[in-house]
């Protein structure tokens, strides 16, 4: 089984600052990596797929990079609506999510 | 715009079978471009993929749940369903139905989720 590990568990950031979230796979997932955003009481929302392709309607301040086992999601300038939990998900094998990174207001 | 809506009992007794239905609007479960998927999330925890079904009826299940899961599709009603047998408290979670791409298991549309509690 491919295990997805996200870090940090919690990231405290001030509005307007840059946030970088990390996702590591226990073995290569090629570029088959997606990112989702989840706000309290809501379903997740797809942000990024194929490591770096933004989903429809996702602002350009969200960007993804990486390949193989190491991936990042960067939010270039945090807006108030970006404070949420973010999950990575690999789909190279049976789909599995990471445990999430909570981005909170500093 | 595709919309998905879960329905079913919010409370299930231990050892019984959890049954949920997802009604799809704005799209067709008969589409060859998508899988129709169930995902769950225990309170305060992460997301777990349960399984998916294709228009043909072909299914894939999470190996850890495979012995207890059945997913089916009803094209006439544009719905798909989840059955999870022999439930325990560990199966208490918000259950989401979702649409995933065939090209890759990426979830592009989610239902709002429904909380199912397993308790006597």
Short mmCIF file of C-alpha atoms in Angstrom, two decimals:
data_model
loop_
_atom_site.label_atom_id
_atom_site.label_comp_id
_atom_site.label_asym_id
_atom_site.label_seq_id
_atom_site.Cartn_x
_atom_site.Cartn_y
_atom_site.Cartn_z
CA UNK A 1 0.00 0.00 0.00
CA UNK A 2 1.17 3.51 -0.79
CA UNK A 3 1.14 5.69 2.32
CA UNK A 4 0.75 9.45 1.89
CA UNK A 5 2.31 11.64 4.58
CA UNK A 6 1.55 15.35 4.78
CA UNK A 7 3.49 17.98 6.67
CA UNK A 8 3.16 19.98 8.70
CA UNK A 9 -0.02 18.89 10.45
CA UNK A 10 -0.85 22.53 11.12
CA UNK A 11 0.50 25.63 9.40
CA UNK A 12 -0.05 29.06 10.93
CA UNK A 13 0.11 31.82 8.35
CA UNK A 14 -0.84 35.48 8.22
CA UNK A 15 -3.17 36.70 5.45
CA UNK A 16 -1.17 37.78 2.43
CA UNK A 17 1.73 35.48 3.24
CA UNK A 18 2.88 32.49 1.25
CA UNK A 19 2.09 28.95 2.41
CA UNK A 20 3.82 25.78 1.29
CA UNK A 21 2.36 22.38 2.10
CA UNK A 22 4.22 19.10 1.65
CA UNK A 23 3.08 15.63 0.66
CA UNK A 24 5.32 12.57 0.53
CA UNK A 25 4.46 9.16 -0.93
CA UNK A 26 5.96 5.94 0.42
CA UNK A 27 6.75 4.93 -3.17
CA UNK A 28 6.61 6.66 -6.51
CA UNK A 29 3.18 7.80 -7.71
CA UNK A 30 4.60 9.38 -10.86
CA UNK A 31 2.61 12.60 -11.39
CA UNK A 32 -0.68 11.03 -10.26
CA UNK A 33 -1.24 13.39 -7.36
CA UNK A 34 -4.19 15.65 -6.55
CA UNK A 35 -4.86 18.27 -3.89
CA UNK A 36 -8.20 19.08 -2.26
CA UNK A 37 -9.38 21.85 0.07
CA UNK A 38 -11.94 21.16 2.78
CA UNK A 39 -13.70 23.74 4.94
CA UNK A 40 -15.63 22.82 8.10
CA UNK A 41 -18.95 21.14 7.38
CA UNK A 42 -18.28 21.00 3.64
CA UNK A 43 -17.20 18.38 1.16
CA UNK A 44 -13.67 18.65 -0.18
CA UNK A 45 -13.06 20.65 -3.35
CA UNK A 46 -10.61 19.65 -6.05
CA UNK A 47 -7.79 22.18 -6.44
CA UNK A 48 -5.03 20.47 -8.39
CA UNK A 49 -4.67 17.23 -10.35
CA UNK A 50 -1.83 15.70 -12.30
CA UNK A 51 0.51 17.31 -9.73
CA UNK A 52 0.25 20.79 -11.23
CA UNK A 53 -2.96 21.32 -13.25
CA UNK A 54 -5.45 23.62 -11.60
CA UNK A 55 -9.06 22.46 -11.64
CA UNK A 56 -11.73 24.62 -13.23
CA UNK A 57 -12.22 27.90 -11.41
CA UNK A 58 -9.24 27.55 -9.08
CA UNK A 59 -7.31 30.81 -8.63
CA UNK A 60 -3.77 31.09 -9.94
CA UNK A 61 -2.43 31.65 -6.43
CA UNK A 62 -2.68 27.87 -5.99
CA UNK A 63 0.16 25.93 -7.59
CA UNK A 64 1.44 22.38 -7.35
CA UNK A 65 4.84 20.87 -8.03
CA UNK A 66 6.75 17.65 -7.65
CA UNK A 67 7.05 14.15 -9.03
CA UNK A 68 7.70 10.62 -7.82
CA UNK A 69 7.45 10.81 -4.06
CA UNK A 70 7.76 14.49 -3.13
CA UNK A 71 5.07 17.06 -3.82
CA UNK A 72 4.19 20.59 -2.74
CA UNK A 73 1.14 22.80 -2.83
CA UNK A 74 1.88 26.51 -2.64
CA UNK A 75 -0.62 29.25 -1.96
CA UNK A 76 1.18 32.41 -3.04
CA UNK A 77 -0.76 34.97 -1.00
CA UNK A 78 -3.24 33.61 1.50
CA UNK A 79 -6.73 35.02 1.38
CA UNK A 80 -9.26 34.71 4.19
CA UNK A 81 -11.16 32.03 2.28
CA UNK A 82 -8.04 29.84 2.01
CA UNK A 83 -7.92 28.92 5.68
CA UNK A 84 -8.98 25.28 5.59
CA UNK A 85 -7.67 21.72 5.64
CA UNK A 86 -5.80 20.51 2.58
CA UNK A 87 -5.47 16.88 1.51
CA UNK A 88 -3.22 15.29 -1.05
CA UNK A 89 -4.36 12.12 -2.83
CA UNK A 90 -2.42 9.69 -4.99
CA UNK A 91 -4.13 7.79 -7.78
CA UNK A 92 -1.23 5.83 -9.20
CA UNK A 93 -2.41 2.83 -7.22
CA UNK A 94 -5.58 2.30 -5.16
CA UNK A 95 -6.49 5.92 -4.31
CA UNK A 96 -5.35 7.08 -0.90
CA UNK A 97 -5.38 10.43 0.83
CA UNK A 98 -2.88 11.99 3.17
CA UNK A 99 -3.97 12.86 6.69
CA UNK A 100 -4.32 16.55 5.90
CA UNK A 101 -2.68 19.88 6.73
CA UNK A 102 -4.71 22.50 8.52
CA UNK A 103 -3.89 26.06 7.43
CA UNK A 104 -4.88 28.42 10.22
CA UNK A 105 -4.71 32.13 10.75
CA UNK A 106 -1.58 33.28 12.59
CA UNK B 1 -23.31 21.38 -13.38
CA UNK B 2 -23.36 17.90 -11.90
CA UNK B 3 -24.99 17.53 -8.50
CA UNK B 4 -24.93 14.50 -6.23
CA UNK B 5 -27.15 13.90 -3.21
CA UNK B 6 -26.78 11.14 -0.64
CA UNK B 7 -29.79 9.64 1.09
CA UNK B 8 -30.34 6.90 3.63
CA UNK B 9 -30.65 6.17 7.34
CA UNK B 10 -28.52 8.25 9.67
CA UNK B 11 -28.46 5.57 12.36
CA UNK B 12 -27.58 1.91 11.89
CA UNK B 13 -27.30 -0.75 14.58
CA UNK B 14 -24.09 -2.72 15.02
CA UNK B 15 -23.85 -5.88 12.88
CA UNK B 16 -26.50 -4.57 10.49
CA UNK B 17 -26.06 -3.31 6.92
CA UNK B 18 -25.54 0.34 6.08
CA UNK B 19 -27.37 1.33 2.89
CA UNK B 20 -27.00 4.65 1.09
CA UNK B 21 -28.14 5.93 -2.28
CA UNK B 22 -26.70 8.73 -4.36
CA UNK B 23 -28.94 10.55 -6.81
CA UNK B 24 -27.15 12.25 -9.69
CA UNK B 25 -28.51 15.28 -11.52
CA UNK B 26 -27.00 17.30 -14.33
CA UNK B 27 -25.14 14.23 -15.54
CA UNK B 28 -25.64 10.54 -16.29
CA UNK B 29 -24.35 7.51 -14.43
CA UNK B 30 -24.32 5.90 -17.87
CA UNK B 31 -21.47 8.18 -18.96
CA UNK B 32 -18.39 6.31 -20.08
CA UNK B 33 -16.09 9.06 -18.87
CA UNK B 34 -16.57 8.69 -15.13
CA UNK B 35 -16.62 6.37 -12.18
CA UNK B 36 -19.19 6.83 -9.44
CA UNK B 37 -17.53 6.61 -6.08
CA UNK B 38 -18.10 6.39 -2.34
CA UNK B 39 -15.69 8.00 0.14
CA UNK B 40 -16.03 8.32 3.89
CA UNK B 41 -14.61 10.50 6.65
CA UNK B 42 -14.83 9.74 10.37
CA UNK B 43 -15.33 12.81 12.52
CA UNK B 44 -12.14 14.85 12.78
CA UNK B 45 -10.21 12.40 10.62
CA UNK B 46 -9.07 11.95 7.05
CA UNK B 47 -10.72 10.62 3.92
CA UNK B 48 -11.01 6.95 2.98
CA UNK B 49 -11.90 5.67 -0.47
CA UNK B 50 -14.56 2.94 -0.20
CA UNK B 51 -15.08 1.94 -3.80
CA UNK B 52 -16.34 2.91 -7.25
CA UNK B 53 -18.54 1.67 -10.06
CA UNK B 54 -18.42 2.20 -13.78
CA UNK B 55 -21.44 2.47 -16.08
CA UNK B 56 -20.93 -1.13 -17.15
CA UNK B 57 -21.35 -2.27 -13.56
CA UNK B 58 -17.67 -3.00 -13.09
CA UNK B 59 -16.55 -2.26 -9.54
CA UNK B 60 -13.38 -1.66 -7.56
CA UNK B 61 -13.33 -1.82 -3.78
CA UNK B 62 -10.93 -0.79 -1.05
CA UNK B 63 -9.10 -4.02 -0.17
CA UNK B 64 -9.61 -3.36 3.54
CA UNK B 65 -13.40 -3.22 3.09
CA UNK B 66 -13.89 -5.50 0.12
CA UNK B 67 -15.50 -8.36 2.01
CA UNK B 68 -18.25 -6.08 3.33
CA UNK B 69 -18.90 -3.64 0.46
CA UNK B 70 -21.27 -3.74 -2.48
CA UNK B 71 -21.75 -0.83 -4.87
CA UNK B 72 -24.45 -0.97 -7.53
CA UNK B 73 -25.88 1.33 -10.17
CA UNK B 74 -29.47 1.99 -11.28
CA UNK B 75 -29.36 3.66 -14.67
CA UNK B 76 -33.14 4.06 -14.87
CA UNK B 77 -33.11 6.21 -11.73
CA UNK B 78 -29.69 7.77 -12.40
CA UNK B 79 -28.54 6.57 -8.99
CA UNK B 80 -25.84 4.45 -7.47
CA UNK B 81 -25.83 2.79 -4.08
CA UNK B 82 -23.58 1.59 -1.30
CA UNK B 83 -24.13 -1.34 1.02
CA UNK B 84 -21.71 -2.00 3.88
CA UNK B 85 -22.44 -5.09 5.93
CA UNK B 86 -21.61 -6.11 9.50
CA UNK B 87 -21.04 -2.53 10.60
CA UNK B 88 -19.35 -1.53 13.86
CA UNK B 89 -18.78 1.79 15.59
CA UNK B 90 -15.64 2.17 13.48
CA UNK B 91 -17.88 2.63 10.45
CA UNK B 92 -19.40 5.80 11.90
CA UNK B 93 -18.50 8.56 9.46
CA UNK B 94 -19.69 11.12 6.98
CA UNK B 95 -20.25 9.26 3.73
CA UNK B 96 -19.75 11.12 0.46
CA UNK B 97 -20.79 10.08 -3.00
CA UNK B 98 -18.69 11.52 -5.78
CA UNK B 99 -17.85 11.53 -9.44
CA UNK B 100 -14.33 10.53 -10.40
CA UNK B 101 -12.60 10.70 -13.72
CA UNK B 102 -11.82 7.51 -15.60
CA UNK B 103 -8.48 8.90 -16.74
CA UNK B 104 -7.38 9.12 -13.15
CA UNK B 105 -9.18 8.68 -9.84
CA UNK B 106 -9.65 12.39 -9.32
CA UNK B 107 -12.86 13.53 -7.65
CA UNK B 108 -14.27 16.47 -9.55
CA UNK B 109 -17.75 16.58 -7.99
CA UNK B 110 -18.81 15.65 -4.46
CA UNK B 111 -22.12 15.21 -2.71
CA UNK B 112 -22.64 17.22 0.45
CA UNK B 113 -22.10 14.14 2.60
CA UNK B 114 -24.35 12.33 5.04
CA UNK B 115 -23.50 11.33 8.59
CA UNK B 116 -24.09 7.69 9.44
CA UNK B 117 -23.80 6.70 13.08
CA UNK B 118 -23.46 3.08 14.12
CA UNK B 119 -24.97 2.64 17.55
CA UNK B 120 -27.46 0.46 19.36
#
